[in-house]
Amino acid sequence: MNNILVIHGPNLNLLGTREPEVYGAQTLSDINTRLQIVAGEIGVRITAFQSNHEGEIVEAIHKARFQSDASYDAIIINPAAFTHTSVAIRDALAGVGLPFVEVHLSNVHKREAFRHHSYFSDLAVGVVCGLGAYGYEAALRFLTQKSSKLG
Ligand code: DQA
């Protein structure tokens, strides 16, 4: 796992000012900067991408596997609201077959019932939720440990 794509879904560009009591005070740029530092320490490459558009996320996933010079080994994705709605993004992840970790800043299971279902979790290597920005770092550390297997 040397090259990881980090995908942030809709409204995550508003982090820092968006419902800070739910999502924390860090901006997306803070989160990406921290991830770059951790990636540098571990010795892996990460590329972060944010979009508010479902189709752009689908295309980024396709490129990660089929058109990228970089050839990504894994994906860390916070699909945000698309978690609960998007068969298209689910199918893209299934279609490219790259291992991915699903991340949510908030504990979606403590929130409204419509946030309890994810179109991604049954395909994911793992799901991190409720750990705030640290969830991304946890996902990165997990995927880049020698063998990203459990146990
Ligand atoms: C989120 C949780 C989703 O339910 C919500 O729509 C988001 C962010 C999270 O990171 O906690 O936009 O994915």
XYZ file of N, CA and C and ligand atoms in Angstrom:
466
model
N 0.843 -1.195 0.000
C 0.000 0.000 0.000
C 0.884 1.253 0.000
N 1.297 1.676 -1.164
C 2.210 2.822 -1.238
C 1.545 4.105 -1.695
N 0.398 3.949 -2.284
C -0.217 5.103 -2.925
C -1.726 5.071 -2.665
N -2.186 6.048 -1.894
C -3.570 5.995 -1.414
C -4.330 7.238 -1.869
N -5.530 7.012 -2.364
C -6.409 8.124 -2.751
C -7.399 8.379 -1.608
N -7.492 9.638 -1.190
C -8.441 10.020 -0.134
C -9.557 10.827 -0.794
N -10.783 10.356 -0.642
C -11.926 11.034 -1.273
C -12.842 11.592 -0.180
N -13.102 12.884 -0.285
C -14.026 13.552 0.639
C -15.275 13.938 -0.151
N -16.432 13.543 0.353
C -17.684 13.792 -0.356
C -18.276 15.170 -0.096
N -19.562 15.330 -0.426
C -20.195 16.641 -0.438
C -20.256 17.308 0.942
N -20.095 18.622 0.895
C -20.177 19.502 2.061
C -18.969 19.413 2.996
N -18.067 18.496 2.716
C -16.899 18.396 3.594
C -15.929 19.547 3.343
N -16.119 20.253 2.235
C -15.348 21.488 2.007
C -15.735 22.568 3.026
N -16.867 22.378 3.692
C -17.315 23.371 4.682
C -16.810 23.074 6.097
N -16.050 22.005 6.249
C -15.590 21.639 7.603
C -14.869 22.813 8.249
N -15.060 22.909 9.556
C -14.491 24.047 10.285
C -15.602 25.016 10.666
N -16.498 25.250 9.692
C -17.641 26.134 9.991
C -18.948 25.359 9.988
N -18.937 24.169 9.389
C -20.165 23.373 9.268
C -20.428 22.598 10.557
N -21.506 22.914 11.236
C -21.902 22.176 12.450
C -20.692 21.673 13.248
N -19.865 22.595 13.761
C -18.627 22.155 14.428
C -18.879 21.244 15.629
N -20.088 21.362 16.229
C -20.396 20.499 17.379
C -20.575 19.045 16.928
N -20.834 18.849 15.643
C -20.981 17.484 15.101
C -19.686 17.031 14.429
N -19.073 17.938 13.650
C -17.964 17.524 12.788
C -16.595 18.022 13.242
N -16.576 18.834 14.317
C -15.294 19.311 14.822
C -14.894 20.635 14.201
N -13.794 21.169 14.719
C -13.365 22.523 14.336
C -12.343 22.514 13.205
N -11.813 21.351 12.881
C -10.770 21.318 11.854
C -11.346 21.539 10.464
N -10.611 22.253 9.650
C -11.015 22.434 8.253
C -10.545 21.214 7.451
N -11.044 21.128 6.227
C -10.604 20.023 5.359
C -9.114 20.144 5.082
N -8.677 21.380 4.945
C -7.257 21.607 4.704
C -6.423 21.144 5.906
N -6.909 21.401 7.126
C -6.211 20.888 8.325
C -6.107 19.357 8.262
N -7.217 18.726 7.894
C -7.244 17.255 7.864
C -6.266 16.734 6.812
N -6.299 17.347 5.627
C -5.410 16.882 4.556
C -3.942 17.132 4.892
N -3.682 18.270 5.550
C -2.293 18.572 5.933
C -1.780 17.528 6.919
N -2.602 17.211 7.905
C -2.214 16.196 8.896
C -1.980 14.835 8.218
N -2.857 14.499 7.272
C -2.699 13.215 6.567
C -1.396 13.185 5.771
N -1.049 14.332 5.168
C 0.208 14.397 4.399
C 1.401 14.208 5.335
N 1.311 14.788 6.537
C 2.416 14.638 7.501
C 2.562 13.165 7.896
N 1.435 12.540 8.212
C 1.478 11.128 8.619
C 1.976 10.271 7.458
N 1.499 10.560 6.259
C 1.933 9.790 5.085
C 3.438 9.935 4.887
N 3.937 11.151 5.093
C 5.379 11.385 4.966
C 6.158 10.578 5.995
N 5.644 10.536 7.214
C 6.321 9.770 8.278
C 6.340 8.281 7.939
N 5.220 7.802 7.410
C 5.125 6.370 7.101
C 5.908 6.050 5.816
N 5.994 7.045 4.938
C 6.690 6.815 3.665
C 5.762 6.334 2.563
N 4.517 6.847 2.549
C 3.577 6.510 1.476
C 3.078 7.810 0.838
N 2.477 7.647 -0.326
C 1.958 8.824 -1.037
C 0.453 8.879 -0.900
N -0.079 10.052 -0.585
C -1.535 10.188 -0.614
C -1.921 11.378 -1.492
N -3.071 11.241 -2.114
C -3.649 12.340 -2.878
C -5.055 12.530 -2.353
N -5.403 13.779 -2.003
C -6.745 14.048 -1.470
C -7.590 14.775 -2.505
N -8.855 14.409 -2.544
C -9.779 14.948 -3.539
C -11.117 15.174 -2.847
N -11.733 16.328 -3.094
C -13.081 16.583 -2.542
C -14.006 16.980 -3.674
N -15.236 16.474 -3.627
C -16.222 16.907 -4.608
C -17.613 16.886 -3.996
N -18.420 17.833 -4.481
C -19.830 17.872 -4.088
C -20.700 17.157 -5.110
N -20.063 16.535 -6.122
C -20.804 15.960 -7.250
C -20.591 14.454 -7.343
N -21.679 13.745 -7.363
C -21.634 12.276 -7.377
C -20.824 11.749 -8.566
N -21.116 12.299 -9.759
C -20.437 11.803 -10.969
C -18.940 12.026 -10.928
N -18.525 13.146 -10.335
C -17.075 13.403 -10.236
C -16.408 12.380 -9.320
N -17.121 11.994 -8.288
C -16.547 10.994 -7.374
C -16.473 9.641 -8.084
N -17.511 9.308 -8.836
C -17.494 8.057 -9.614
C -16.283 8.066 -10.563
N -16.068 9.187 -11.242
C -14.966 9.250 -12.206
C -13.606 9.188 -11.514
N -13.496 9.823 -10.361
C -12.223 9.761 -9.625
C -11.911 8.315 -9.228
N -12.936 7.571 -8.879
C -12.730 6.159 -8.498
C -12.301 5.357 -9.732
N -12.943 5.595 -10.867
C -12.541 4.892 -12.099
C -11.079 5.179 -12.423
N -10.721 6.467 -12.357
C -9.345 6.878 -12.705
C -8.334 6.260 -11.757
N -8.729 6.120 -10.509
C -7.802 5.575 -9.512
C -7.326 4.190 -9.932
N -8.162 3.500 -10.653
C -7.828 2.125 -11.014
C -7.362 2.005 -12.463
N -8.027 2.737 -13.351
C -7.835 2.447 -14.768
C -7.059 3.500 -15.548
N -7.016 4.748 -15.065
C -6.383 5.766 -15.907
C -5.250 6.495 -15.231
N -4.993 6.122 -14.003
C -4.016 6.904 -13.271
C -2.613 6.393 -13.527
N -1.694 7.308 -13.758
C -0.276 6.938 -13.846
C 0.171 6.460 -12.472
N -0.506 7.032 -11.477
C -0.079 6.772 -10.107
C -0.431 5.360 -9.658
N -1.460 4.786 -10.244
C -1.963 3.456 -9.870
C -2.100 3.299 -8.346
N -3.244 3.662 -7.865
C -3.501 3.641 -6.428
C -3.674 2.208 -5.916
N -3.268 2.035 -4.668
C -3.380 0.707 -4.045
C -4.641 0.587 -3.204
N -5.142 1.712 -2.742
C -6.313 1.682 -1.855
C -6.946 3.066 -1.804
N -8.157 3.100 -1.292
C -8.914 4.350 -1.189
C -9.399 4.513 0.249
N -9.310 5.741 0.745
C -9.992 6.118 1.991
C -11.103 7.066 1.565
N -12.333 6.747 1.904
C -13.444 7.581 1.426
C -14.401 7.937 2.547
N -14.708 9.233 2.632
C -15.850 9.680 3.419
C -16.897 10.121 2.392
N -17.849 9.263 2.093
C -18.825 9.606 1.057
C -19.828 10.653 1.519
N -19.753 11.048 2.792
C -20.655 12.062 3.369
C -22.108 11.677 3.087
N -22.933 12.617 2.624
C -24.356 12.301 2.439
C -24.577 11.192 1.413
N -23.637 11.037 0.478
C -23.794 9.965 -0.521
C -23.706 8.570 0.100
N -23.179 8.513 1.326
C -23.151 7.238 2.064
C -24.530 6.578 2.062
N -25.530 7.453 2.238
C -26.882 6.959 2.501
C -27.744 6.909 1.240
N -27.160 7.293 0.096
C -27.983 7.393 -1.120
C -27.374 6.778 -2.374
N -26.041 6.620 -2.415
C -25.433 6.446 -3.738
C -25.090 5.010 -4.136
N -25.969 4.439 -4.935
C -25.668 3.142 -5.550
C -24.563 3.334 -6.589
N -24.524 4.513 -7.233
C -23.524 4.753 -8.282
C -22.099 4.722 -7.725
N -21.889 5.345 -6.577
C -20.532 5.331 -5.995
C -20.209 3.940 -5.460
N -21.183 3.291 -4.882
C -20.981 1.906 -4.439
C -20.538 1.037 -5.613
N -21.267 1.152 -6.740
C -20.954 0.321 -7.901
C -19.575 0.644 -8.463
N -19.172 1.926 -8.391
C -17.837 2.307 -8.871
C -16.768 1.622 -8.024
N -16.952 1.647 -6.713
C -15.965 1.004 -5.835
C -15.934 -0.502 -6.063
N -17.103 -1.092 -6.217
C -17.156 -2.534 -6.492
C -16.514 -2.817 -7.851
N -16.746 -1.921 -8.800
C -16.254 -2.126 -10.167
C -14.746 -2.077 -10.281
N -14.099 -1.187 -9.525
C -12.637 -1.097 -9.627
C -11.950 -2.099 -8.704
N -12.655 -2.514 -7.673
C -12.121 -3.580 -6.818
C -10.954 -3.165 -5.930
N -10.691 -1.864 -5.794
C -9.612 -1.442 -4.877
C -10.107 -1.537 -3.439
N -9.242 -1.990 -2.520
C -9.677 -2.010 -1.123
C -9.919 -0.589 -0.633
N -10.960 -0.426 0.182
C -11.215 0.912 0.707
C -11.689 0.860 2.147
N -11.391 1.956 2.860
C -11.897 2.140 4.217
C -12.887 3.305 4.179
N -14.031 3.104 4.790
C -15.086 4.124 4.868
C -14.897 4.898 6.177
N -14.847 6.203 6.068
C -14.619 7.041 7.253
C -15.772 8.023 7.425
N -16.204 8.191 8.651
C -17.141 9.268 9.004
C -16.613 9.975 10.238
N -16.652 11.272 10.200
C -16.195 12.051 11.353
C -17.096 11.809 12.559
N -18.393 11.845 12.311
C -19.356 11.684 13.402
C -19.721 10.206 13.553
N -20.289 9.890 14.712
C -20.811 8.535 14.910
C -22.219 8.497 14.310
N -22.296 8.046 13.077
C -23.578 8.080 12.358
C -24.652 7.247 13.063
N -24.221 6.279 13.860
C -25.192 5.400 14.538
C -25.859 6.069 15.739
N -25.275 7.176 16.177
C -25.883 7.954 17.273
C -26.808 9.025 16.734
N -26.940 9.091 15.420
C -27.658 10.205 14.799
C -28.979 9.717 14.176
N -29.536 10.515 13.275
C -30.840 10.194 12.693
C -30.829 8.812 12.037
N -32.001 8.186 12.033
C -32.107 6.816 11.500
C -31.634 6.730 10.050
N -31.879 7.786 9.257
C -31.484 7.688 7.845
C -29.972 7.612 7.666
N -29.210 7.954 8.723
C -27.744 7.857 8.616
C -27.230 6.485 9.029
N -28.118 5.617 9.476
C -27.663 4.312 9.979
C -27.360 3.342 8.854
N -27.932 3.611 7.676
C -27.646 2.699 6.557
C -26.585 3.290 5.642
N -25.626 2.441 5.298
C -24.585 2.849 4.356
C -24.604 1.906 3.163
N -24.467 2.473 1.967
C -24.345 1.648 0.765
C -22.922 1.089 0.590
N -22.031 1.401 1.538
C -20.613 1.080 1.357
C -20.069 0.048 2.337
N -20.633 0.022 3.533
C -19.973 -0.700 4.627
C -19.745 -2.181 4.350
N -20.675 -2.814 3.635
C -20.509 -4.257 3.417
C -19.415 -4.557 2.389
N -18.970 -3.537 1.651
C -17.881 -3.730 0.685
C -16.538 -3.278 1.255
N -16.600 -2.471 2.314
C -15.379 -1.850 2.844
C -14.507 -2.866 3.574
N -13.201 -2.582 3.577
C -12.290 -3.355 4.428
C -12.671 -3.098 5.882
N -12.983 -1.849 6.169
C -13.388 -1.473 7.518
C -14.082 -0.130 7.499
N -14.720 0.181 8.609
C -15.457 1.440 8.736
C -15.004 2.113 10.028
N -14.656 3.402 9.935
C -14.298 4.171 11.128
C -15.320 5.285 11.253
N -15.985 5.373 12.402
C -16.903 6.503 12.557
C -16.890 6.984 13.995
N -17.052 8.289 14.149
C -17.155 8.878 15.479
C -15.831 9.284 16.083
N -14.734 9.111 15.363
C -13.423 9.478 15.908
C -12.946 10.828 15.391
N -13.839 11.570 14.746
C -13.452 12.874 14.212
C -12.375 12.721 13.151
N -11.553 13.765 13.039
C -10.516 13.775 11.998
C -9.526 12.631 12.165
N -9.356 12.164 13.404
C -8.416 11.065 13.637
C -8.812 9.813 12.859
N -10.098 9.686 12.517
C -10.553 8.517 11.763
C -9.807 8.343 10.448
N -9.501 9.465 9.791
C -8.749 9.368 8.525
C -7.338 8.842 8.777
N -6.749 9.368 9.854
C -5.382 8.947 10.186
C -5.358 7.460 10.557
N -6.373 7.045 11.321
C -6.467 5.633 11.712
C -6.571 4.753 10.466
N -7.387 5.200 9.507
C -7.563 4.426 8.263
C -6.245 4.343 7.505
N -5.531 5.472 7.440
C -4.255 5.499 6.715
C -3.242 4.581 7.388
N -3.167 4.667 8.703
C -2.209 3.823 9.427
C -2.565 2.343 9.250
N -3.843 2.043 9.284
C -4.254 0.645 9.119
C -3.872 0.122 7.731
N -4.226 0.902 6.698
C -3.986 0.425 5.326
C -2.505 0.286 5.016
N -1.669 1.071 5.702
C -0.254 1.067 5.355
C 0.595 0.252 6.317
N -0.035 -0.377 7.278
C 0.777 -1.264 8.107
C 1.183 -2.456 7.238
N 2.173 -3.186 7.676
C 2.811 -4.187 6.809
C 1.809 -5.038 6.076
N 0.927 -5.629 6.843
C -0.130 -6.381 6.210
C -1.417 -5.776 6.736
N -2.216 -5.203 5.827
C -3.413 -4.537 6.321
C -4.524 -5.563 6.537
N -4.157 -6.605 7.269
C -5.142 -7.621 7.615
C -5.415 -7.536 9.111
N -6.539 -8.057 9.507
C -6.861 -8.043 10.931
C -6.056 -9.114 11.653
N -5.780 -8.874 12.920
C -5.165 -9.896 13.764
C -3.653 -9.998 13.632
C -20.554 12.181 7.531
C -21.897 11.650 8.053
C -22.970 11.767 6.994
O -24.205 11.280 7.486
C -23.159 13.221 6.601
O -24.110 13.325 5.559
C -21.892 13.893 6.248
C -20.670 13.589 6.990
C -19.485 12.209 8.635
O -18.305 12.361 8.283
O -19.786 12.109 9.826
O -21.865 14.797 5.404
O -20.096 11.308 6.515
